[in-house]
């Protein structure tokens, strides 16, 4: 505390010293303040006065300043408005542009403008009400665009439906031109390598050059006129619609709608008209519409991405192909004209080639063509049936006469006939065949050409074409020509002379078959030595026809013999013969002589067989006449008269009416009659009964049953004609002998029956 008190006293002393030090200054300051107060009051008065004066003077400035402030505020507002307007003007301009694009139907651009408005411009002015109105209006505009573009698409679909045939016609025409050009080049190459095809087995080189030149000229003429699918159809609606739906994010809806509508159109296009098979124009219209449809689809496939896919077009094509094949198979079955079937084939080939050029598989169409080829061959066979029938009806069935070298060359040019002996003969002379032979040969070649026309353009090898030609030619020979020949042979008005000529004709046609094979070989360039080469069946065909004609000759000859035999008018009860052969038999022999002279042109065996058959039939007819059940009685005079007729038959047989018989072969046809008549003429019953059954028997060919039948008829005649026979010893002995022989013959017959 003492120290504190000491410290306080020290501080007080210092404070006192300090105050004493500054006291004078303080006093001076107070004095100065007092002096200044007066001046301050004056200053205050002056300041107040000055302030008043300044306030009075600043009132105008304040007014002007307020005006300036107001102007600055307005200026700032104007600047703000300008900035906002500059921000809104692009929006309004874009919206105005959108309206213009809608009016100009530039819908894809309009959609792009909408995207810009929504993504760029509207966010800048979203706080304004007009912007909200615009935003609310955009979905409606999009719907309008979708409806309008869909309407355009519908118009487009209707347009391509109407123009499908024109599109298809143009595409097929271009394919045909390309094919014609390629064929001309191919023919030119074949000429260079010596592979020629011609109607007469060759095509002149000049003809190929003319065809090639014509093909080039047609190519040049049509080059400027080539139209594409874009030239015929405006695809912009489908592009626009696709782009619009793509922008709208609804591409799948558009794709589904487009595919659905096109499938409906495909079904309509694939539906044929009921009378399509009547004319080729019906088929052409059907094909052009289908080609037009798929050409459009192929174009859409390549110029758009995803609207149609390869899988979709393949599915659509397979569906269409099945329908097309079914339609063609059904309608082609009604075609009976081979020319129409050939035109249909050409259309199918052109149709297939056209679509194959666009990448569509067409193998099934070519398989269908093989079915139609069989039908085409059937129609050809029917047509050639009429052709052959007309040829046979117009033929005179006599050898072709020629009076000079020109006529000879004309026949040789039509038919490959070679005969050195005929060539050496002087004019006038005759070909052995009739006029129908060269005509038939020409028509067979025409049939081969007609069949070849269908085989062309089928994309088949020469071997396959050769096989098809040979098979169709075999059908013509074995079915058509053979049937016509058989029908001709069986016609009632065809006589023996005509049948003989038919046999001669078939012989020459058979010989010409090898020339037909050479003809086909020249066409196809396939050697006959090839392992799988089909041979022509002409040999068997004409052999069968010839055998049928031979059989008909035998039948008609026998019928003619029967007609003569029916004229026989024997008096079976005559006591003495007339001393000469019967008139009917001499007429028959004269007829046979004249007929067998005609047979000299026939092959030797045929003439010999006909002659032997005639003699055997005559012998059988005469035997049946003797053994006829209605004939009850026969006198010895009748037997002697009958023997005279048989002698004439034997003389005819021994005169060799047909050369080539050895010894008395032909006379053996009457051996049964001869032995039977000899038995009755010499009445050598003891020898007959004693030697019966022996190989060396004189009457080996006499059947006991036959002898018994004839003997009983003679026995009845003896009883009737010899009323007083019992009064004459010789007659009684003869009657007893007959009865004895009859008993013995009956025992022989009964023994044979029991043994059997």
XYZ file of C-alpha atoms in Angstrom:
756
model
C 0.000 0.000 0.000
C 2.886 2.320 0.797
C 4.370 1.584 -2.583
C 1.035 2.141 -4.184
C 0.590 5.383 -2.424
C 4.082 6.327 -3.466
C 3.241 5.413 -7.080
C 0.094 7.469 -6.989
C 1.919 10.417 -5.643
C 4.412 10.039 -8.461
C 1.701 10.007 -11.042
C -0.046 12.937 -9.528
C 3.230 14.862 -9.656
C 3.652 13.937 -13.300
C 0.078 14.911 -14.078
C 0.586 18.167 -12.322
C 3.781 18.765 -14.233
C 1.920 17.862 -17.474
C -0.924 20.178 -16.705
C 1.395 22.897 -15.757
C 3.245 22.336 -19.034
C 0.101 22.507 -21.211
C -1.933 24.978 -19.252
C -0.666 27.902 -21.250
C -1.494 26.177 -24.452
C -4.952 25.456 -23.208
C -5.482 28.978 -22.253
C -4.251 30.101 -25.660
C -6.632 27.654 -27.331
C -9.587 28.918 -25.371
C -8.680 32.419 -26.225
C -8.445 31.443 -29.901
C -11.793 29.747 -29.684
C -13.403 32.722 -28.314
C -11.968 34.744 -31.126
C -13.158 32.191 -33.659
C -16.715 31.984 -32.312
C -17.520 35.352 -33.672
C -16.071 34.432 -37.022
C -17.963 31.112 -36.892
C -21.235 32.811 -36.367
C -20.548 35.029 -39.335
C -19.552 32.030 -41.334
C -22.694 30.265 -40.302
C -24.804 33.155 -41.414
C -22.903 33.273 -44.678
C -23.202 29.501 -45.159
C -26.892 29.615 -44.422
C -27.332 32.435 -46.794
C -25.201 30.734 -49.361
C -27.125 27.465 -48.889
C -30.374 29.266 -49.368
C -29.097 30.928 -52.445
C -27.674 27.581 -53.694
C -30.960 25.798 -52.994
C -32.853 28.387 -54.908
C -30.400 28.106 -57.725
C -30.457 24.231 -57.783
C -34.202 23.831 -58.119
C -34.020 23.935 -61.958
C -31.059 21.592 -61.900
C -33.042 19.198 -59.741
C -35.927 19.345 -62.180
C -33.570 18.738 -65.117
C -31.786 16.034 -63.156
C -35.061 14.283 -62.504
C -35.810 14.532 -66.200
C -32.430 13.066 -66.945
C -33.010 10.272 -64.441
C -36.402 9.568 -65.981
C -34.843 9.549 -69.413
C -32.111 7.230 -68.225
C -34.721 4.891 -66.786
C -36.647 4.941 -70.077
C -33.448 4.424 -71.974
C -32.592 1.452 -69.786
C -36.096 0.050 -70.278
C -35.829 0.535 -74.022
C -32.508 -1.240 -74.021
C -34.033 -4.068 -72.052
C -36.973 -4.271 -74.457
C -34.657 -4.282 -77.450
C -32.646 -7.061 -75.918
C -35.774 -9.099 -75.215
C -37.134 -8.419 -78.680
C -33.830 -9.431 -80.202
C -34.149 -12.631 -78.224
C -37.759 -13.221 -79.351
C -37.401 -12.181 -82.978
C -35.465 -15.339 -84.051
C -38.166 -17.418 -82.411
C -40.845 -15.562 -84.273
C -38.855 -15.709 -87.478
C -38.378 -19.471 -87.094
C -42.039 -19.918 -86.323
C -42.913 -17.834 -89.367
C -40.513 -19.973 -91.378
C -42.276 -23.034 -90.001
C -45.585 -21.673 -91.230
C -44.122 -20.992 -94.663
C -42.687 -24.508 -94.829
C -46.045 -25.963 -93.880
C -47.718 -23.895 -96.595
C -45.098 -24.992 -99.132
C -45.536 -28.660 -98.046
C -41.891 -28.864 -97.039
C -42.796 -31.053 -94.131
C -39.418 -32.588 -93.486
C -37.863 -29.088 -93.245
C -40.739 -28.032 -91.039
C -39.991 -30.859 -88.651
C -36.342 -29.855 -88.552
C -37.443 -26.284 -87.806
C -39.616 -27.586 -84.982
C -36.614 -29.378 -83.544
C -34.585 -26.148 -83.621
C -37.399 -24.199 -81.994
C -37.759 -26.732 -79.215
C -34.076 -27.284 -78.581
C -32.597 -23.840 -79.228
C -35.107 -20.997 -79.365
C -37.977 -21.843 -77.051
C -35.757 -22.286 -73.949
C -34.616 -18.656 -74.356
C -38.152 -17.269 -74.265
C -39.977 -19.928 -72.328
C -41.182 -17.343 -69.783
C -43.387 -15.612 -72.337
C -46.964 -16.608 -72.922
C -46.723 -16.543 -76.707
C -43.963 -19.126 -76.425
C -46.219 -21.395 -74.432
C -48.880 -21.056 -77.126
C -46.329 -21.996 -79.766
C -45.118 -24.959 -77.751
C -48.686 -26.158 -77.329
C -49.288 -25.819 -81.110
C -46.293 -27.874 -82.230
C -47.795 -31.362 -81.459
C -50.840 -30.462 -83.543
C -48.591 -29.420 -86.411
C -46.730 -32.725 -86.145
C -49.979 -34.648 -86.324
C -51.012 -32.603 -89.329
C -47.708 -33.404 -91.000
C -48.155 -37.109 -90.263
C -51.658 -37.093 -91.714
C -50.600 -35.160 -94.798
C -47.542 -37.348 -95.418
C -49.642 -40.470 -94.926
C -52.129 -39.117 -97.440
C -49.252 -38.546 -99.875
C -48.062 -42.083 -99.238
C -51.526 -43.436 -100.010
C -51.540 -41.453 -103.256
C -48.108 -42.866 -104.028
C -49.259 -46.427 -103.391
C -52.259 -45.879 -105.621
C -50.004 -44.415 -108.282
C -47.570 -47.328 -108.333
C -50.498 -49.736 -108.367
C -51.731 -48.054 -111.539
C -48.275 -47.829 -113.083
C -47.071 -51.333 -112.151
C -47.845 -52.721 -115.603
C -45.987 -49.864 -117.297
C -43.005 -50.306 -114.973
C -43.022 -54.056 -115.564
C -43.374 -53.634 -119.316
C -40.383 -51.295 -119.382
C -38.272 -53.618 -117.222
C -39.158 -56.668 -119.341
C -38.456 -54.722 -122.524
C -35.007 -53.798 -121.264
C -34.358 -57.415 -120.271
C -35.488 -58.553 -123.727
C -33.171 -56.073 -125.433
C -30.253 -57.224 -123.335
C -31.089 -60.843 -124.048
C -31.392 -60.203 -127.793
C -28.031 -58.515 -127.787
C -26.430 -61.387 -125.847
C -27.961 -64.001 -128.174
C -26.663 -62.133 -131.210
C -23.176 -62.062 -129.742
C -23.430 -65.743 -128.875
C -24.470 -66.593 -132.417
C -21.592 -64.541 -133.756
C -19.198 -66.493 -131.546
C -20.722 -69.765 -132.716
C -20.135 -68.734 -136.308
C -16.523 -68.004 -135.518
C -16.059 -71.424 -133.935
C -18.096 -73.285 -136.533
C -20.959 -74.205 -134.240
C -23.867 -73.454 -136.523
C -27.590 -74.128 -136.284
C -29.878 -73.744 -139.299
C -33.241 -74.855 -140.552
C -31.457 -77.064 -143.052
C -28.808 -78.031 -140.492
C -26.798 -74.788 -140.976
C -27.087 -71.031 -140.541
C -25.187 -68.972 -143.091
C -22.610 -66.671 -141.618
C -24.142 -63.720 -143.468
C -27.427 -64.307 -141.680
C -25.716 -64.171 -138.293
C -23.955 -60.956 -139.230
C -27.266 -59.423 -140.275
C -28.880 -60.482 -137.010
C -25.962 -59.100 -134.999
C -26.080 -55.829 -136.919
C -29.819 -55.590 -136.352
C -29.288 -56.218 -132.639
C -26.712 -53.409 -132.461
C -29.031 -51.067 -134.337
C -31.898 -51.862 -132.009
C -29.577 -51.346 -129.047
C -28.575 -47.911 -130.388
C -32.168 -46.943 -131.149
C -33.390 -47.917 -127.721
C -30.419 -46.585 -125.794
C -31.836 -43.071 -125.735
C -35.285 -44.339 -124.854
C -34.253 -46.408 -121.842
C -36.477 -45.469 -118.939
C -35.796 -46.284 -115.344
C -38.274 -46.819 -112.586
C -37.499 -43.295 -111.336
C -38.563 -41.914 -114.709
C -41.939 -43.593 -114.441
C -42.725 -43.098 -110.760
C -42.087 -40.190 -108.392
C -40.715 -41.746 -105.220
C -40.410 -38.450 -103.355
C -43.624 -39.038 -101.322
C -42.258 -42.242 -99.848
C -38.894 -40.612 -99.151
C -40.572 -37.665 -97.466
C -42.894 -39.867 -95.483
C -40.019 -42.075 -94.364
C -37.940 -39.077 -93.324
C -40.888 -37.477 -91.542
C -41.681 -40.584 -89.557
C -37.994 -41.060 -88.839
C -37.797 -37.521 -87.460
C -40.957 -38.086 -85.459
C -39.479 -41.256 -84.018
C -42.352 -43.336 -85.393
C -40.475 -45.085 -88.176
C -41.694 -48.529 -87.124
C -45.345 -47.493 -87.557
C -44.600 -46.248 -91.050
C -42.687 -49.388 -91.991
C -45.494 -51.636 -90.755
C -48.112 -49.630 -92.593
C -46.125 -49.579 -95.827
C -45.437 -53.326 -95.739
C -49.036 -54.129 -94.864
C -50.379 -52.050 -97.750
C -47.864 -53.482 -100.213
C -48.779 -57.012 -99.196
C -52.419 -56.182 -99.912
C -51.411 -54.809 -103.302
C -49.328 -57.926 -103.933
C -52.365 -60.114 -103.344
C -54.372 -57.996 -105.790
C -51.608 -58.115 -108.392
C -51.261 -61.875 -108.037
C -54.974 -62.422 -108.580
C -55.398 -63.338 -112.274
C -58.328 -62.639 -114.516
C -60.633 -65.554 -115.181
C -60.029 -65.482 -118.960
C -56.280 -64.939 -118.735
C -55.549 -68.244 -120.490
C -57.452 -67.259 -123.642
C -54.881 -64.821 -125.066
C -51.206 -64.121 -124.600
C -52.060 -60.514 -123.736
C -53.737 -61.743 -120.568
C -50.548 -63.478 -119.470
C -48.413 -60.476 -120.491
C -50.545 -58.081 -118.437
C -50.332 -60.431 -115.462
C -46.538 -60.685 -115.690
C -45.912 -56.961 -116.233
C -47.913 -56.059 -113.137
C -45.935 -58.509 -111.009
C -42.604 -57.358 -112.450
C -43.603 -53.729 -111.854
C -44.493 -54.506 -108.259
C -41.171 -56.178 -107.435
C -39.088 -53.666 -109.392
C -40.568 -50.958 -107.147
C -39.818 -53.038 -104.058
C -36.255 -53.606 -105.216
C -35.824 -49.877 -105.772
C -37.229 -49.126 -102.318
C -34.891 -51.737 -100.853
C -31.787 -50.115 -102.316
C -32.596 -46.423 -101.869
C -34.087 -46.538 -98.374
C -32.628 -47.901 -95.198
C -34.854 -50.229 -93.285
C -38.186 -49.487 -94.944
C -37.988 -52.900 -96.596
C -35.340 -55.520 -95.958
C -33.977 -58.360 -98.015
C -35.684 -60.827 -95.696
C -38.996 -59.032 -96.245
C -38.646 -58.994 -100.047
C -37.594 -62.654 -100.052
C -40.619 -63.577 -97.968
C -42.889 -61.546 -100.231
C -41.315 -63.069 -103.347
C -41.650 -66.641 -102.062
C -45.313 -66.027 -101.287
C -45.811 -64.472 -104.714
C -43.848 -67.227 -106.462
C -46.020 -69.942 -104.937
C -49.131 -68.103 -106.079
C -47.692 -67.451 -109.550
C -46.780 -71.113 -110.039
C -50.230 -72.228 -108.892
C -51.922 -69.728 -111.239
C -49.758 -70.655 -114.226
C -50.164 -74.351 -113.576
C -53.952 -73.972 -113.439
C -54.398 -71.626 -116.405
C -51.818 -73.246 -118.666
C -53.721 -76.520 -118.378
C -56.508 -74.902 -120.422
C -54.156 -74.037 -123.294
C -54.644 -76.312 -126.275
C -52.808 -74.189 -128.839
C -49.070 -74.974 -128.951
C -48.327 -71.475 -130.266
C -50.013 -69.976 -127.207
C -48.109 -72.340 -124.917
C -44.850 -71.362 -126.652
C -45.627 -67.664 -126.229
C -46.448 -68.336 -122.579
C -43.087 -70.068 -122.179
C -41.292 -67.091 -123.739
C -43.138 -64.761 -121.388
C -42.228 -66.896 -118.365
C -38.565 -66.972 -119.432
C -38.549 -63.204 -119.952
C -40.378 -62.754 -116.646
C -37.839 -64.963 -114.859
C -34.825 -63.338 -116.526
C -36.118 -59.870 -115.650
C -36.660 -60.638 -111.984
C -33.445 -62.630 -111.791
C -31.685 -59.476 -112.921
C -33.097 -57.789 -109.824
C -31.781 -60.532 -107.547
C -34.902 -62.658 -107.107
C -34.449 -66.481 -107.228
C -36.382 -67.999 -110.148
C -35.350 -71.656 -110.162
C -38.894 -72.753 -109.339
C -40.147 -70.968 -112.464
C -37.775 -72.967 -114.635
C -38.931 -76.128 -112.870
C -42.473 -75.100 -113.779
C -41.362 -74.675 -117.381
C -40.436 -78.348 -117.451
C -44.019 -79.171 -116.483
C -45.322 -76.800 -119.151
C -42.860 -78.361 -121.605
C -44.616 -81.702 -121.171
C -47.939 -79.984 -121.776
C -46.459 -78.195 -124.791
C -45.328 -81.530 -126.174
C -48.838 -82.895 -125.636
C -50.373 -79.986 -127.555
C -47.790 -80.478 -130.290
C -48.618 -84.168 -130.450
C -52.323 -83.340 -130.762
C -51.587 -80.802 -133.476
C -49.356 -83.209 -135.366
C -52.013 -85.885 -135.060
C -54.195 -83.706 -137.255
C -51.237 -82.966 -139.553
C -50.464 -86.658 -140.045
C -54.149 -87.445 -140.479
C -54.442 -84.836 -143.230
C -51.302 -86.170 -144.931
C -52.680 -89.702 -144.928
C -56.077 -88.556 -146.196
C -54.515 -86.598 -149.065
C -52.159 -89.400 -150.084
C -53.055 -91.443 -153.175
C -50.980 -94.432 -151.953
C -49.159 -94.886 -155.199
C -45.467 -94.436 -156.043
C -44.352 -90.866 -156.709
C -44.001 -90.315 -160.465
C -41.233 -88.044 -161.726
C -40.775 -86.935 -165.312
C -37.604 -84.830 -165.166
C -34.505 -84.033 -163.147
C -36.087 -81.018 -161.415
C -38.888 -83.102 -159.925
C -36.364 -85.713 -158.863
C -34.257 -83.111 -157.045
C -37.346 -81.670 -155.347
C -38.224 -85.057 -153.864
C -34.603 -85.753 -152.871
C -34.401 -82.362 -151.147
C -37.441 -83.251 -149.029
C -36.572 -86.846 -148.214
C -33.172 -88.574 -147.905
C -33.680 -91.325 -150.489
C -30.733 -93.163 -151.957
C -31.108 -95.840 -154.633
C -28.369 -96.191 -157.274
C -30.627 -98.324 -159.459
C -33.325 -95.640 -159.510
C -30.755 -92.978 -160.310
C -29.598 -94.961 -163.329
C -33.123 -95.312 -164.717
C -34.236 -92.888 -167.381
C -37.156 -90.503 -166.998
C -40.006 -90.895 -166.449
C -39.587 -93.097 -163.394
C -41.134 -93.594 -159.964
C -40.034 -93.476 -156.387
C -41.165 -96.597 -154.513
C -42.798 -94.592 -151.687
C -45.920 -92.479 -151.964
C -46.227 -88.716 -151.505
C -46.956 -88.993 -147.780
C -43.413 -90.187 -146.958
C -41.524 -86.913 -147.699
C -44.374 -84.955 -146.151
C -44.187 -86.983 -142.947
C -40.396 -86.642 -142.852
C -40.679 -82.868 -143.237
C -43.344 -82.682 -140.546
C -41.203 -84.710 -138.129
C -38.408 -82.184 -138.664
C -40.899 -79.366 -138.173
C -41.957 -81.009 -134.925
C -38.321 -81.146 -133.806
C -37.960 -77.441 -134.576
C -41.171 -76.686 -132.701
C -39.931 -78.703 -129.731
C -36.562 -76.960 -129.929
C -38.262 -73.562 -129.696
C -39.503 -74.460 -126.242
C -36.112 -75.794 -125.151
C -34.363 -72.542 -126.030
C -33.653 -70.017 -123.263
C -34.257 -72.584 -120.525
C -30.651 -72.264 -119.354
C -30.053 -75.952 -120.041
C -26.989 -77.644 -121.443
C -26.822 -78.956 -124.983
C -26.913 -82.489 -123.623
C -30.184 -81.845 -121.805
C -31.680 -80.146 -124.870
C -30.579 -83.082 -127.021
C -32.200 -85.488 -124.574
C -35.438 -83.454 -124.532
C -35.574 -83.324 -128.335
C -35.017 -87.046 -128.684
C -37.605 -87.911 -126.041
C -40.250 -85.643 -127.580
C -39.443 -87.031 -131.048
C -39.789 -90.547 -129.677
C -43.211 -89.614 -128.305
C -44.164 -88.303 -131.730
C -43.048 -91.524 -133.398
C -44.252 -94.055 -130.847
C -47.556 -92.419 -129.914
C -48.770 -89.961 -132.508
C -47.435 -91.293 -135.780
C -47.841 -94.905 -134.676
C -51.446 -94.269 -133.625
C -52.217 -92.480 -136.902
C -50.698 -95.330 -138.872
C -52.663 -97.943 -136.937
C -55.902 -95.990 -137.355
C -55.159 -95.617 -141.048
C -54.449 -99.312 -141.417
C -57.719 -100.241 -139.700
C -59.899 -97.955 -141.822
C -62.434 -99.941 -143.860
C -61.770 -98.118 -147.136
C -58.056 -98.997 -147.081
C -57.630 -101.850 -149.505
C -54.876 -104.332 -150.109
C -53.066 -102.075 -152.594
C -53.041 -99.234 -150.077
C -51.814 -101.556 -147.340
C -48.980 -102.733 -149.553
C -47.990 -99.114 -150.188
C -48.204 -98.361 -146.447
C -45.754 -101.178 -145.738
C -43.394 -99.801 -148.373
C -43.755 -96.323 -146.885
C -42.979 -97.493 -143.355
C -39.890 -99.280 -144.641
C -38.496 -96.059 -146.095
C -39.496 -94.035 -143.029
C -37.695 -96.564 -140.873
C -34.576 -96.157 -142.989
C -34.832 -92.364 -142.633
C -34.689 -92.483 -138.825
C -30.905 -92.373 -138.826
C -31.091 -89.119 -140.804
C -33.402 -87.708 -138.154
C -30.837 -88.629 -135.500
C -28.147 -86.871 -137.533
C -30.489 -83.911 -137.856
C -30.880 -83.633 -134.072
C -27.123 -84.085 -133.640
C -26.439 -81.168 -135.988
C -28.831 -79.003 -133.991
C -27.469 -79.783 -130.530
C -23.850 -80.633 -131.422
C -24.108 -83.714 -129.199
C -22.516 -86.789 -130.707
C -24.623 -89.931 -130.990
C -21.738 -91.882 -129.492
C -22.307 -90.156 -126.143
C -23.098 -92.711 -123.449
C -26.362 -91.157 -122.301
C -27.677 -90.184 -125.738
C -31.254 -91.412 -126.244
C -31.889 -93.309 -129.456
C -34.951 -92.760 -131.614
C -37.547 -95.508 -131.428
C -38.506 -95.146 -135.059
C -37.373 -98.652 -135.884
C -39.769 -100.273 -133.441
C -42.550 -97.799 -134.321
C -42.462 -98.488 -138.021
C -41.929 -102.196 -137.454
C -45.054 -102.303 -135.322
C -47.003 -100.373 -137.945
C -45.658 -102.618 -140.654
C -46.608 -105.725 -138.695
C -50.082 -104.273 -138.162
C -50.362 -103.563 -141.897
C -49.158 -107.043 -142.664
C -51.723 -108.483 -140.285
C -54.388 -106.308 -141.882
C -53.297 -107.550 -145.313
C -53.665 -111.118 -144.141
C -57.067 -110.314 -142.641
C -58.379 -108.439 -145.681
C -56.983 -111.059 -148.032
C -58.754 -113.752 -146.055
C -61.937 -111.677 -146.033
C -61.705 -111.344 -149.790
C -61.217 -115.106 -150.083
C -64.287 -115.588 -147.889
C -66.277 -113.325 -150.217
C -65.315 -115.458 -153.197
C -65.970 -118.703 -151.318
C -69.426 -117.454 -150.381
C -70.151 -117.282 -154.108
C -69.615 -121.025 -154.374
C -72.740 -122.813 -155.610
C -72.024 -126.535 -155.587
C -74.618 -129.130 -156.518
C -73.725 -131.579 -153.791
C -75.968 -134.254 -155.253
C -74.577 -134.209 -158.833
C -73.860 -137.584 -160.300
C -71.060 -136.464 -162.602
C -68.598 -133.522 -162.390
C -68.683 -130.639 -164.899
C -65.199 -131.450 -166.153
C -63.816 -128.008 -165.295
C -63.129 -126.044 -162.164
C -65.842 -123.878 -160.618
C -66.138 -120.291 -161.868
C -65.889 -118.683 -158.427
C -62.618 -120.490 -157.783
C -61.072 -119.424 -161.068
C -62.066 -115.815 -160.314
C -60.519 -116.162 -156.885
C -57.276 -117.544 -158.314
C -57.092 -114.743 -160.886
C -57.663 -112.213 -158.110
C -54.891 -113.751 -156.024
C -52.531 -113.682 -158.984
C -53.124 -109.966 -159.534
C -52.759 -109.195 -155.823
C -49.532 -111.123 -155.492
C -48.121 -109.217 -158.442
C -48.643 -106.061 -156.384
C -46.833 -107.793 -153.527
C -43.612 -107.853 -155.550
C -42.651 -104.498 -153.951
C -43.054 -105.927 -150.484
C -40.224 -107.542 -148.555
C -39.929 -111.175 -149.575
C -41.022 -112.668 -146.267
C -44.129 -110.481 -146.125
C -45.253 -111.516 -149.594
C -44.493 -115.173 -148.892
C -46.334 -115.040 -145.565
C -49.337 -113.385 -147.215
C -49.359 -115.996 -149.976
C -49.030 -118.892 -147.537
C -51.704 -117.376 -145.281
C -54.061 -116.989 -148.250
C -53.527 -120.558 -149.409
C -53.964 -121.936 -145.904
C -57.115 -119.888 -145.396
C -58.479 -121.058 -148.765
C -57.690 -124.644 -147.856
C -59.367 -124.237 -144.466
C -62.426 -122.598 -146.050
C -62.783 -125.413 -148.581
C -62.411 -127.992 -145.817
C -65.045 -126.236 -143.715
C -67.329 -126.196 -146.743
C -67.112 -129.977 -146.970
C -67.618 -130.445 -143.244
C -70.379 -127.874 -142.838
C -73.005 -129.225 -140.447
C -75.794 -127.838 -142.630
C -74.506 -129.934 -145.548
C -76.189 -133.303 -145.042
C -75.427 -135.184 -148.266
C -72.526 -135.277 -150.711
C -72.404 -137.349 -153.860
C -69.307 -138.806 -155.431
C -69.817 -136.506 -158.411
C -69.700 -133.528 -156.074
C -66.526 -134.887 -154.537
C -65.002 -135.236 -157.985
C -66.062 -131.650 -158.866
C -64.583 -130.459 -155.586
C -61.391 -132.339 -156.458
C -61.141 -130.413 -159.731
C -61.256 -127.138 -157.752
C -58.569 -128.329 -155.361
C -56.426 -129.338 -158.339
C -56.655 -125.726 -159.587
C -55.610 -124.517 -156.155
C -52.618 -126.849 -156.255
C -51.711 -125.691 -159.742
C -51.870 -122.097 -158.504
C -49.604 -122.970 -155.592
C -47.133 -124.777 -157.831
C -47.001 -121.804 -160.256
C -45.024 -119.871 -157.575
C -47.222 -116.752 -157.455
C -44.706 -115.272 -155.037
C -41.032 -116.113 -155.565
C -38.916 -117.475 -152.759
C -40.736 -120.672 -151.756
C -38.606 -123.773 -151.604
C -39.901 -126.835 -153.423
C -43.582 -127.606 -152.889
C -43.819 -125.638 -149.636
C -46.812 -123.652 -150.837
C -48.593 -126.791 -152.056
C -48.431 -128.184 -148.539
C -51.147 -125.683 -147.634
C -53.604 -127.987 -149.477
C -52.117 -131.278 -148.290
C -54.982 -131.983 -145.879
C -57.553 -131.562 -148.650
C -55.473 -133.496 -151.134
C -55.043 -136.566 -148.918
C -58.709 -136.488 -147.889
C -59.921 -136.250 -151.504
C -57.424 -138.914 -152.681
C -58.784 -141.229 -150.001
C -62.331 -140.795 -151.279
C -61.403 -140.732 -154.952
C -59.489 -144.038 -154.937
C -61.566 -145.469 -152.053
C -58.402 -146.811 -150.434
C -59.884 -147.380 -146.983
C -57.964 -150.547 -146.284
C -54.641 -148.741 -146.653
C -55.852 -145.825 -144.548
C -57.092 -148.052 -141.743
C -54.046 -150.308 -141.874
C -51.457 -147.451 -141.897
C -53.290 -145.110 -139.549
C -50.960 -143.668 -136.940
C -47.818 -144.635 -138.900
C -45.346 -141.807 -139.715
C -45.042 -143.092 -143.290
C -48.785 -143.355 -143.831
C -50.016 -142.229 -147.224
C -52.976 -140.490 -145.566
C -51.168 -139.158 -142.527
C -52.969 -135.737 -142.670
C -56.487 -137.249 -142.770
C -58.225 -137.036 -139.428
C -60.550 -139.991 -138.691
C -63.238 -137.632 -137.419
C -63.085 -135.633 -140.673
C -63.188 -138.766 -142.802
C -66.085 -140.135 -140.734
C -68.118 -136.936 -141.149
C -67.647 -136.843 -144.910
C -68.258 -140.581 -145.278
C -71.539 -140.377 -143.369
C -72.737 -137.635 -145.724
C -71.844 -139.839 -148.697
C -73.580 -142.835 -147.090
C -76.808 -140.880 -146.697
C -76.584 -139.779 -150.306
C -76.109 -143.376 -151.492
C -79.193 -144.477 -149.593
C -81.314 -141.725 -150.994
C -80.146 -141.855 -154.612
C -80.094 -145.676 -154.884
C -83.596 -146.710 -153.932
C -83.107 -150.036 -155.662
C -79.601 -150.541 -154.377
C -80.641 -153.729 -152.544
C -81.467 -155.304 -155.897
C -77.920 -154.729 -157.311
C -75.112 -156.728 -155.832
C -72.314 -154.112 -156.460
C -74.310 -151.388 -154.828
C -75.137 -153.652 -151.929
C -71.458 -154.494 -151.513
C -70.476 -150.799 -151.652
C -73.118 -149.894 -149.096
C -71.894 -152.635 -146.811
C -68.295 -151.442 -147.274
C -69.286 -147.908 -146.363
C -71.073 -149.142 -143.278
C -68.066 -151.257 -142.325
C -65.663 -148.341 -142.812
C -67.978 -146.073 -140.842
C -67.979 -148.536 -137.948
C -64.212 -148.819 -138.023
C -63.793 -145.029 -138.188
C -66.175 -144.623 -135.266
C -64.181 -147.092 -133.243
C -61.028 -145.129 -134.131
C -62.639 -141.848 -133.104
C -63.948 -143.337 -129.858
C -60.569 -144.846 -129.120
C -58.912 -141.479 -129.683
C -61.424 -139.787 -127.352
C -60.857 -142.353 -124.593
C -57.116 -142.069 -125.016
C -57.337 -138.322 -124.823
